[in-house]
């Protein structure tokens, strides 16, 4: 067995270790994100909700979930990513979270079916 030299290349993180790190970080951030989501939920009114905005305004406050994802990315990739690239990653994550929120807002009826028909033979 070959002995590892501490001055040689840094040890690579395996996919399993990376997944464990992300899961632990998200598990730690989940209570905060849930608290922030409840705090941002407006009181129910009798008015119908406005349709979701197709693109978020530039001045809108970032989502706490997107911030948590950005912190995971910063913890994992801070040495490989420049600050400009990290800002782009944050914008992309924010967009992904906003799209997921819009998709979640669409309520399906019991009769709604997928676009394909599955048949087992």
Short mmCIF file of C-alpha atoms in Angstrom, two decimals:
data_model
loop_
_atom_site.label_atom_id
_atom_site.label_comp_id
_atom_site.label_asym_id
_atom_site.label_seq_id
_atom_site.Cartn_x
_atom_site.Cartn_y
_atom_site.Cartn_z
CA UNK A 1 0.00 0.00 0.00
CA UNK A 2 1.32 3.39 -0.92
CA UNK A 3 1.79 5.98 1.87
CA UNK A 4 0.21 9.35 1.28
CA UNK A 5 2.51 12.32 1.12
CA UNK A 6 0.94 15.39 2.79
CA UNK A 7 2.79 17.78 0.47
CA UNK A 8 1.44 16.10 -2.68
CA UNK A 9 -1.87 16.85 -4.43
CA UNK A 10 -4.82 17.44 -2.09
CA UNK A 11 -7.08 14.45 -1.64
CA UNK A 12 -10.12 14.46 -3.93
CA UNK A 13 -13.55 14.33 -2.38
CA UNK A 14 -15.63 11.39 -3.46
CA UNK A 15 -19.20 11.80 -4.70
CA UNK A 16 -20.44 10.04 -1.58
CA UNK A 17 -18.55 12.42 0.73
CA UNK A 18 -19.80 15.41 -1.25
CA UNK A 19 -23.40 14.18 -1.02
CA UNK A 20 -23.05 13.68 2.73
CA UNK A 21 -21.65 17.20 3.08
CA UNK A 22 -24.52 18.72 1.06
CA UNK A 23 -27.12 16.70 2.97
CA UNK A 24 -25.66 17.75 6.33
CA UNK A 25 -25.57 21.41 5.28
CA UNK A 26 -29.13 21.34 3.95
CA UNK A 27 -30.33 19.53 7.07
CA UNK A 28 -28.75 22.26 9.17
CA UNK A 29 -30.27 25.01 7.01
CA UNK A 30 -33.74 23.43 6.72
CA UNK A 31 -35.13 24.73 10.06
CA UNK A 32 -33.94 28.24 9.21
CA UNK A 33 -35.44 28.07 5.73
CA UNK A 34 -38.73 26.75 7.11
CA UNK A 35 -38.85 29.55 9.68
CA UNK A 36 -38.09 32.15 7.02
CA UNK A 37 -40.72 30.69 4.67
CA UNK A 38 -43.37 30.83 7.40
CA UNK A 39 -42.36 34.39 8.24
CA UNK A 40 -42.72 35.43 4.58
CA UNK A 41 -46.11 33.78 4.10
CA UNK A 42 -48.77 36.51 3.99
CA UNK A 43 -51.98 36.20 5.96
CA UNK A 44 -54.81 34.61 3.98
CA UNK A 45 -57.24 37.07 2.47
CA UNK A 46 -60.50 36.67 0.61
CA UNK A 47 -59.00 38.05 -2.61
CA UNK A 48 -57.77 35.69 -5.29
CA UNK A 49 -53.96 35.55 -5.43
CA UNK A 50 -52.28 37.44 -8.24
CA UNK A 51 -50.75 35.32 -11.00
CA UNK A 52 -47.04 34.69 -10.51
CA UNK A 53 -44.72 37.23 -12.05
CA UNK A 54 -42.88 35.74 -15.08
CA UNK A 55 -39.58 37.32 -14.04
CA UNK A 56 -38.68 38.51 -10.55
CA UNK A 57 -37.96 42.22 -10.15
CA UNK A 58 -34.28 43.13 -9.87
CA UNK A 59 -34.76 44.57 -6.35
CA UNK A 60 -36.58 41.55 -4.90
CA UNK A 61 -35.17 40.05 -1.70
CA UNK A 62 -33.28 36.77 -2.33
CA UNK A 63 -34.91 33.54 -1.24
CA UNK A 64 -33.52 32.01 1.98
CA UNK A 65 -33.48 28.63 0.25
CA UNK A 66 -31.36 30.03 -2.59
CA UNK A 67 -29.04 31.60 -0.02
CA UNK A 68 -28.67 28.22 1.70
CA UNK A 69 -27.84 26.55 -1.63
CA UNK A 70 -25.32 29.32 -2.34
CA UNK A 71 -23.63 28.72 1.01
CA UNK A 72 -23.35 25.03 0.19
CA UNK A 73 -21.76 25.94 -3.14
CA UNK A 74 -19.42 28.41 -1.42
CA UNK A 75 -18.36 25.79 1.15
CA UNK A 76 -17.75 23.19 -1.52
CA UNK A 77 -16.34 25.16 -4.46
CA UNK A 78 -14.87 28.37 -3.02
CA UNK A 79 -11.33 27.46 -4.10
CA UNK A 80 -12.28 26.61 -7.70
CA UNK A 81 -14.66 29.51 -8.43
CA UNK A 82 -13.89 33.19 -8.89
CA UNK A 83 -16.09 35.79 -7.15
CA UNK A 84 -17.67 36.73 -10.50
CA UNK A 85 -18.50 33.11 -11.23
CA UNK A 86 -19.92 32.71 -7.73
CA UNK A 87 -22.23 35.71 -8.25
CA UNK A 88 -23.50 34.08 -11.46
CA UNK A 89 -24.03 30.82 -9.56
CA UNK A 90 -26.06 32.71 -6.94
CA UNK A 91 -28.22 34.28 -9.66
CA UNK A 92 -28.76 30.89 -11.30
CA UNK A 93 -29.72 29.29 -7.98
CA UNK A 94 -32.15 32.13 -7.26
CA UNK A 95 -33.74 31.63 -10.67
CA UNK A 96 -34.04 27.88 -10.11
CA UNK A 97 -35.70 28.42 -6.71
CA UNK A 98 -38.15 30.97 -8.19
CA UNK A 99 -39.08 28.58 -11.03
CA UNK A 100 -39.62 25.78 -8.50
CA UNK A 101 -41.88 28.06 -6.45
CA UNK A 102 -43.93 28.92 -9.54
CA UNK A 103 -44.26 25.26 -10.48
CA UNK A 104 -45.32 24.40 -6.93
CA UNK A 105 -47.96 27.16 -7.07
CA UNK A 106 -49.80 25.43 -9.92
CA UNK A 107 -52.52 23.29 -8.41
CA UNK A 108 -53.39 20.15 -10.34
CA UNK A 109 -56.90 18.74 -10.32
CA UNK A 110 -57.63 15.10 -9.72
CA UNK A 111 -58.42 14.61 -13.42
CA UNK A 112 -55.13 16.09 -14.67
CA UNK A 113 -53.02 13.46 -16.35
CA UNK A 114 -49.44 13.37 -17.59
CA UNK A 115 -48.62 13.80 -21.28
CA UNK A 116 -47.77 10.14 -21.74
CA UNK A 117 -49.56 6.87 -21.20
CA UNK A 118 -47.73 4.18 -19.27
CA UNK A 119 -48.43 0.57 -20.03
CA UNK A 120 -46.67 -2.43 -18.54
CA UNK A 121 -46.36 -5.43 -20.81
#
